């Protein structure tokens, strides 16, 4: 029962918040423009479903490429950090006497 009250409260709060923002003229006009744009796009894709699927496929492929590139960059950065840490820790392990004997 508590979950229902929580969800109900969230929905009511969102509705009240959304309606209160519509007191502003600029917000109302922008909302109207966005609604009409979404309606137009929805009608277009309802009439051309194959294009909607194609666009979704292209968007997924772009996301995958971007994600893979970002993951590769993150892995490279982590490897560089690891190498730097290894260099720093190896230098600390070498005592001053060993450095003199190497020279």
mmCIF file with all atom_site columns, N, CA and C in Angstrom, residues 35-80:
data_model
loop_
_atom_site.group_PDB
_atom_site.id
_atom_site.type_symbol
_atom_site.label_atom_id
_atom_site.label_alt_id
_atom_site.label_comp_id
_atom_site.label_asym_id
_atom_site.label_entity_id
_atom_site.label_seq_id
_atom_site.pdbx_PDB_ins_code
_atom_site.Cartn_x
_atom_site.Cartn_y
_atom_site.Cartn_z
_atom_site.occupancy
_atom_site.B_iso_or_equiv
_atom_site.pdbx_formal_charge
_atom_site.auth_seq_id
_atom_site.auth_comp_id
_atom_site.auth_asym_id
_atom_site.auth_atom_id
_atom_site.pdbx_PDB_model_num
ATOM 1   N N  . UNK A 1 35 ? 5.243  20.275 -28.539 1.00 0.00 ? 35 UNK A N  1
ATOM 2   C CA . UNK A 1 35 ? 4.152  19.317 -28.682 1.00 0.00 ? 35 UNK A CA 1
ATOM 3   C C  . UNK A 1 35 ? 3.785  19.149 -30.157 1.00 0.00 ? 35 UNK A C  1
ATOM 4   N N  . UNK A 1 36 ? 3.672  20.255 -30.881 1.00 0.00 ? 36 UNK A N  1
ATOM 5   C CA . UNK A 1 36 ? 3.307  20.167 -32.299 1.00 0.00 ? 36 UNK A CA 1
ATOM 6   C C  . UNK A 1 36 ? 4.409  19.471 -33.104 1.00 0.00 ? 36 UNK A C  1
ATOM 7   N N  . UNK A 1 37 ? 5.653  19.720 -32.757 1.00 0.00 ? 37 UNK A N  1
ATOM 8   C CA . UNK A 1 37 ? 6.764  19.050 -33.439 1.00 0.00 ? 37 UNK A CA 1
ATOM 9   C C  . UNK A 1 37 ? 6.730  17.543 -33.178 1.00 0.00 ? 37 UNK A C  1
ATOM 10  N N  . UNK A 1 38 ? 6.509  17.167 -31.955 1.00 0.00 ? 38 UNK A N  1
ATOM 11  C CA . UNK A 1 38 ? 6.428  15.740 -31.614 1.00 0.00 ? 38 UNK A CA 1
ATOM 12  C C  . UNK A 1 38 ? 5.243  15.084 -32.309 1.00 0.00 ? 38 UNK A C  1
ATOM 13  N N  . UNK A 1 39 ? 4.134  15.791 -32.385 1.00 0.00 ? 39 UNK A N  1
ATOM 14  C CA . UNK A 1 39 ? 2.943  15.264 -33.057 1.00 0.00 ? 39 UNK A CA 1
ATOM 15  C C  . UNK A 1 39 ? 3.222  15.047 -34.544 1.00 0.00 ? 39 UNK A C  1
ATOM 16  N N  . UNK A 1 40 ? 3.888  16.040 -35.166 1.00 0.00 ? 40 UNK A N  1
ATOM 17  C CA . UNK A 1 40 ? 4.205  15.934 -36.600 1.00 0.00 ? 40 UNK A CA 1
ATOM 18  C C  . UNK A 1 40 ? 5.142  14.753 -36.859 1.00 0.00 ? 40 UNK A C  1
ATOM 19  N N  . UNK A 1 41 ? 6.184  14.627 -36.025 1.00 0.00 ? 41 UNK A N  1
ATOM 20  C CA . UNK A 1 41 ? 7.131  13.522 -36.208 1.00 0.00 ? 41 UNK A CA 1
ATOM 21  C C  . UNK A 1 41 ? 6.459  12.176 -35.978 1.00 0.00 ? 41 UNK A C  1
ATOM 22  N N  . UNK A 1 42 ? 5.599  12.107 -34.986 1.00 0.00 ? 42 UNK A N  1
ATOM 23  C CA . UNK A 1 42 ? 4.893  10.855 -34.709 1.00 0.00 ? 42 UNK A CA 1
ATOM 24  C C  . UNK A 1 42 ? 4.008  10.464 -35.879 1.00 0.00 ? 42 UNK A C  1
ATOM 25  N N  . UNK A 1 43 ? 3.277  11.415 -36.415 1.00 0.00 ? 43 UNK A N  1
ATOM 26  C CA . UNK A 1 43 ? 2.419  11.127 -37.572 1.00 0.00 ? 43 UNK A CA 1
ATOM 27  C C  . UNK A 1 43 ? 3.254  10.674 -38.771 1.00 0.00 ? 43 UNK A C  1
ATOM 28  N N  . UNK A 1 44 ? 4.396  11.311 -38.987 1.00 0.00 ? 44 UNK A N  1
ATOM 29  C CA . UNK A 1 44 ? 5.252  10.947 -40.109 1.00 0.00 ? 44 UNK A CA 1
ATOM 30  C C  . UNK A 1 44 ? 5.745  9.509  -39.951 1.00 0.00 ? 44 UNK A C  1
ATOM 31  N N  . UNK A 1 45 ? 6.234  9.181  -38.746 1.00 0.00 ? 45 UNK A N  1
ATOM 32  C CA . UNK A 1 45 ? 6.765  7.835  -38.532 1.00 0.00 ? 45 UNK A CA 1
ATOM 33  C C  . UNK A 1 45 ? 5.668  6.776  -38.506 1.00 0.00 ? 45 UNK A C  1
ATOM 34  N N  . UNK A 1 46 ? 4.448  7.156  -38.172 1.00 0.00 ? 46 UNK A N  1
ATOM 35  C CA . UNK A 1 46 ? 3.340  6.205  -38.250 1.00 0.00 ? 46 UNK A CA 1
ATOM 36  C C  . UNK A 1 46 ? 3.049  5.855  -39.716 1.00 0.00 ? 46 UNK A C  1
ATOM 37  N N  . UNK A 1 47 ? 3.253  6.823  -40.598 1.00 0.00 ? 47 UNK A N  1
ATOM 38  C CA . UNK A 1 47 ? 3.025  6.581  -42.026 1.00 0.00 ? 47 UNK A CA 1
ATOM 39  C C  . UNK A 1 47 ? 4.234  5.931  -42.697 1.00 0.00 ? 47 UNK A C  1
ATOM 40  N N  . UNK A 1 48 ? 5.434  6.086  -42.119 1.00 0.00 ? 48 UNK A N  1
ATOM 41  C CA . UNK A 1 48 ? 6.671  5.537  -42.683 1.00 0.00 ? 48 UNK A CA 1
ATOM 42  C C  . UNK A 1 48 ? 7.430  4.736  -41.617 1.00 0.00 ? 48 UNK A C  1
ATOM 43  N N  . UNK A 1 49 ? 6.905  3.598  -41.202 1.00 0.00 ? 49 UNK A N  1
ATOM 44  C CA . UNK A 1 49 ? 7.542  2.845  -40.114 1.00 0.00 ? 49 UNK A CA 1
ATOM 45  C C  . UNK A 1 49 ? 8.929  2.307  -40.482 1.00 0.00 ? 49 UNK A C  1
ATOM 46  N N  . UNK A 1 50 ? 9.147  1.986  -41.758 1.00 0.00 ? 50 UNK A N  1
ATOM 47  C CA . UNK A 1 50 ? 10.462 1.457  -42.144 1.00 0.00 ? 50 UNK A CA 1
ATOM 48  C C  . UNK A 1 50 ? 11.554 2.512  -41.945 1.00 0.00 ? 50 UNK A C  1
ATOM 49  N N  . UNK A 1 51 ? 11.218 3.766  -42.176 1.00 0.00 ? 51 UNK A N  1
ATOM 50  C CA . UNK A 1 51 ? 12.191 4.829  -41.958 1.00 0.00 ? 51 UNK A CA 1
ATOM 51  C C  . UNK A 1 51 ? 12.477 5.006  -40.468 1.00 0.00 ? 51 UNK A C  1
ATOM 52  N N  . UNK A 1 52 ? 11.465 4.818  -39.647 1.00 0.00 ? 52 UNK A N  1
ATOM 53  C CA . UNK A 1 52 ? 11.656 4.908  -38.198 1.00 0.00 ? 52 UNK A CA 1
ATOM 54  C C  . UNK A 1 52 ? 12.612 3.825  -37.726 1.00 0.00 ? 52 UNK A C  1
ATOM 55  N N  . UNK A 1 53 ? 12.437 2.617  -38.259 1.00 0.00 ? 53 UNK A N  1
ATOM 56  C CA . UNK A 1 53 ? 13.318 1.511  -37.881 1.00 0.00 ? 53 UNK A CA 1
ATOM 57  C C  . UNK A 1 53 ? 14.734 1.782  -38.369 1.00 0.00 ? 53 UNK A C  1
ATOM 58  N N  . UNK A 1 54 ? 14.871 2.284  -39.579 1.00 0.00 ? 54 UNK A N  1
ATOM 59  C CA . UNK A 1 54 ? 16.189 2.604  -40.129 1.00 0.00 ? 54 UNK A CA 1
ATOM 60  C C  . UNK A 1 54 ? 16.886 3.675  -39.287 1.00 0.00 ? 54 UNK A C  1
ATOM 61  N N  . UNK A 1 55 ? 16.149 4.728  -38.919 1.00 0.00 ? 55 UNK A N  1
ATOM 62  C CA . UNK A 1 55 ? 16.731 5.782  -38.088 1.00 0.00 ? 55 UNK A CA 1
ATOM 63  C C  . UNK A 1 55 ? 17.140 5.260  -36.719 1.00 0.00 ? 55 UNK A C  1
ATOM 64  N N  . UNK A 1 56 ? 16.331 4.371  -36.164 1.00 0.00 ? 56 UNK A N  1
ATOM 65  C CA . UNK A 1 56 ? 16.670 3.774  -34.866 1.00 0.00 ? 56 UNK A CA 1
ATOM 66  C C  . UNK A 1 56 ? 17.933 2.925  -34.995 1.00 0.00 ? 56 UNK A C  1
ATOM 67  N N  . UNK A 1 57 ? 18.050 2.184  -36.080 1.00 0.00 ? 57 UNK A N  1
ATOM 68  C CA . UNK A 1 57 ? 19.235 1.353  -36.304 1.00 0.00 ? 57 UNK A CA 1
ATOM 69  C C  . UNK A 1 57 ? 20.493 2.216  -36.437 1.00 0.00 ? 57 UNK A C  1
ATOM 70  N N  . UNK A 1 58 ? 20.392 3.303  -37.180 1.00 0.00 ? 58 UNK A N  1
ATOM 71  C CA . UNK A 1 58 ? 21.524 4.211  -37.355 1.00 0.00 ? 58 UNK A CA 1
ATOM 72  C C  . UNK A 1 58 ? 21.923 4.827  -36.011 1.00 0.00 ? 58 UNK A C  1
ATOM 73  N N  . UNK A 1 59 ? 20.930 5.231  -35.235 1.00 0.00 ? 59 UNK A N  1
ATOM 74  C CA . UNK A 1 59 ? 21.218 5.831  -33.935 1.00 0.00 ? 59 UNK A CA 1
ATOM 75  C C  . UNK A 1 59 ? 21.887 4.820  -33.003 1.00 0.00 ? 59 UNK A C  1
ATOM 76  N N  . UNK A 1 60 ? 21.432 3.576  -33.021 1.00 0.00 ? 60 UNK A N  1
ATOM 77  C CA . UNK A 1 60 ? 22.054 2.534  -32.191 1.00 0.00 ? 60 UNK A CA 1
ATOM 78  C C  . UNK A 1 60 ? 23.492 2.277  -32.627 1.00 0.00 ? 60 UNK A C  1
ATOM 79  N N  . UNK A 1 61 ? 23.725 2.232  -33.926 1.00 0.00 ? 61 UNK A N  1
ATOM 80  C CA . UNK A 1 61 ? 25.091 2.020  -34.421 1.00 0.00 ? 61 UNK A CA 1
ATOM 81  C C  . UNK A 1 61 ? 26.012 3.174  -34.022 1.00 0.00 ? 61 UNK A C  1
ATOM 82  N N  . UNK A 1 62 ? 25.523 4.394  -34.114 1.00 0.00 ? 62 UNK A N  1
ATOM 83  C CA . UNK A 1 62 ? 26.326 5.547  -33.704 1.00 0.00 ? 62 UNK A CA 1
ATOM 84  C C  . UNK A 1 62 ? 26.629 5.486  -32.215 1.00 0.00 ? 62 UNK A C  1
ATOM 85  N N  . UNK A 1 63 ? 25.623 5.112  -31.431 1.00 0.00 ? 63 UNK A N  1
ATOM 86  C CA . UNK A 1 63 ? 25.839 4.992  -29.992 1.00 0.00 ? 63 UNK A CA 1
ATOM 87  C C  . UNK A 1 63 ? 26.889 3.931  -29.689 1.00 0.00 ? 63 UNK A C  1
ATOM 88  N N  . UNK A 1 64 ? 26.781 2.775  -30.361 1.00 0.00 ? 64 UNK A N  1
ATOM 89  C CA . UNK A 1 64 ? 27.748 1.703  -30.131 1.00 0.00 ? 64 UNK A CA 1
ATOM 90  C C  . UNK A 1 64 ? 29.165 2.134  -30.495 1.00 0.00 ? 64 UNK A C  1
ATOM 91  N N  . UNK A 1 65 ? 29.319 2.822  -31.614 1.00 0.00 ? 65 UNK A N  1
ATOM 92  C CA . UNK A 1 65 ? 30.645 3.288  -32.025 1.00 0.00 ? 65 UNK A CA 1
ATOM 93  C C  . UNK A 1 65 ? 31.213 4.283  -31.011 1.00 0.00 ? 65 UNK A C  1
ATOM 94  N N  . UNK A 1 66 ? 30.383 5.209  -30.583 1.00 0.00 ? 66 UNK A N  1
ATOM 95  C CA . UNK A 1 66 ? 30.829 6.205  -29.597 1.00 0.00 ? 66 UNK A CA 1
ATOM 96  C C  . UNK A 1 66 ? 31.190 5.529  -28.279 1.00 0.00 ? 66 UNK A C  1
ATOM 97  N N  . UNK A 1 67 ? 30.367 4.578  -27.862 1.00 0.00 ? 67 UNK A N  1
ATOM 98  C CA . UNK A 1 67 ? 30.623 3.871  -26.613 1.00 0.00 ? 67 UNK A CA 1
ATOM 99  C C  . UNK A 1 67 ? 31.925 3.085  -26.697 1.00 0.00 ? 67 UNK A C  1
ATOM 100 N N  . UNK A 1 68 ? 32.130 2.383  -27.805 1.00 0.00 ? 68 UNK A N  1
ATOM 101 C CA . UNK A 1 68 ? 33.361 1.603  -27.965 1.00 0.00 ? 68 UNK A CA 1
ATOM 102 C C  . UNK A 1 68 ? 34.595 2.501  -27.984 1.00 0.00 ? 68 UNK A C  1
ATOM 103 N N  . UNK A 1 69 ? 34.506 3.615  -28.673 1.00 0.00 ? 69 UNK A N  1
ATOM 104 C CA . UNK A 1 69 ? 35.631 4.560  -28.709 1.00 0.00 ? 69 UNK A CA 1
ATOM 105 C C  . UNK A 1 69 ? 35.917 5.100  -27.314 1.00 0.00 ? 69 UNK A C  1
ATOM 106 N N  . UNK A 1 70 ? 34.872 5.463  -26.599 1.00 0.00 ? 70 UNK A N  1
ATOM 107 C CA . UNK A 1 70 ? 35.053 5.986  -25.241 1.00 0.00 ? 70 UNK A CA 1
ATOM 108 C C  . UNK A 1 70 ? 35.625 4.918  -24.314 1.00 0.00 ? 70 UNK A C  1
ATOM 109 N N  . UNK A 1 71 ? 35.164 3.690  -24.468 1.00 0.00 ? 71 UNK A N  1
ATOM 110 C CA . UNK A 1 71 ? 35.689 2.603  -23.637 1.00 0.00 ? 71 UNK A CA 1
ATOM 111 C C  . UNK A 1 71 ? 37.163 2.363  -23.939 1.00 0.00 ? 71 UNK A C  1
ATOM 112 N N  . UNK A 1 72 ? 37.532 2.388  -25.211 1.00 0.00 ? 72 UNK A N  1
ATOM 113 C CA . UNK A 1 72 ? 38.945 2.228  -25.580 1.00 0.00 ? 72 UNK A CA 1
ATOM 114 C C  . UNK A 1 72 ? 39.798 3.351  -24.994 1.00 0.00 ? 72 UNK A C  1
ATOM 115 N N  . UNK A 1 73 ? 39.299 4.578  -25.073 1.00 0.00 ? 73 UNK A N  1
ATOM 116 C CA . UNK A 1 73 ? 40.034 5.708  -24.506 1.00 0.00 ? 73 UNK A CA 1
ATOM 117 C C  . UNK A 1 73 ? 40.188 5.561  -22.992 1.00 0.00 ? 73 UNK A C  1
ATOM 118 N N  . UNK A 1 74 ? 39.139 5.104  -22.327 1.00 0.00 ? 74 UNK A N  1
ATOM 119 C CA . UNK A 1 74 ? 39.209 4.916  -20.870 1.00 0.00 ? 74 UNK A CA 1
ATOM 120 C C  . UNK A 1 74 ? 40.208 3.822  -20.514 1.00 0.00 ? 74 UNK A C  1
ATOM 121 N N  . UNK A 1 75 ? 40.216 2.744  -21.287 1.00 0.00 ? 75 UNK A N  1
ATOM 122 C CA . UNK A 1 75 ? 41.161 1.653  -21.030 1.00 0.00 ? 75 UNK A CA 1
ATOM 123 C C  . UNK A 1 75 ? 42.594 2.142  -21.232 1.00 0.00 ? 75 UNK A C  1
ATOM 124 N N  . UNK A 1 76 ? 42.828 2.903  -22.291 1.00 0.00 ? 76 UNK A N  1
ATOM 125 C CA . UNK A 1 76 ? 44.166 3.450  -22.537 1.00 0.00 ? 76 UNK A CA 1
ATOM 126 C C  . UNK A 1 76 ? 44.602 4.374  -21.402 1.00 0.00 ? 76 UNK A C  1
ATOM 127 N N  . UNK A 1 77 ? 43.687 5.204  -20.931 1.00 0.00 ? 77 UNK A N  1
ATOM 128 C CA . UNK A 1 77 ? 44.020 6.113  -19.830 1.00 0.00 ? 77 UNK A CA 1
ATOM 129 C C  . UNK A 1 77 ? 44.355 5.326  -18.570 1.00 0.00 ? 77 UNK A C  1
ATOM 130 N N  . UNK A 1 78 ? 43.582 4.280  -18.290 1.00 0.00 ? 78 UNK A N  1
ATOM 131 C CA . UNK A 1 78 ? 43.858 3.457  -17.113 1.00 0.00 ? 78 UNK A CA 1
ATOM 132 C C  . UNK A 1 78 ? 45.200 2.746  -17.230 1.00 0.00 ? 78 UNK A C  1
ATOM 133 N N  . UNK A 1 79 ? 45.532 2.280  -18.437 1.00 0.00 ? 79 UNK A N  1
ATOM 134 C CA . UNK A 1 79 ? 46.833 1.630  -18.638 1.00 0.00 ? 79 UNK A CA 1
ATOM 135 C C  . UNK A 1 79 ? 47.968 2.621  -18.419 1.00 0.00 ? 79 UNK A C  1
ATOM 136 N N  . UNK A 1 80 ? 47.804 3.847  -18.879 1.00 0.00 ? 80 UNK A N  1
ATOM 137 C CA . UNK A 1 80 ? 48.839 4.865  -18.674 1.00 0.00 ? 80 UNK A CA 1
ATOM 138 C C  . UNK A 1 80 ? 48.997 5.187  -17.193 1.00 0.00 ? 80 UNK A C  1
#
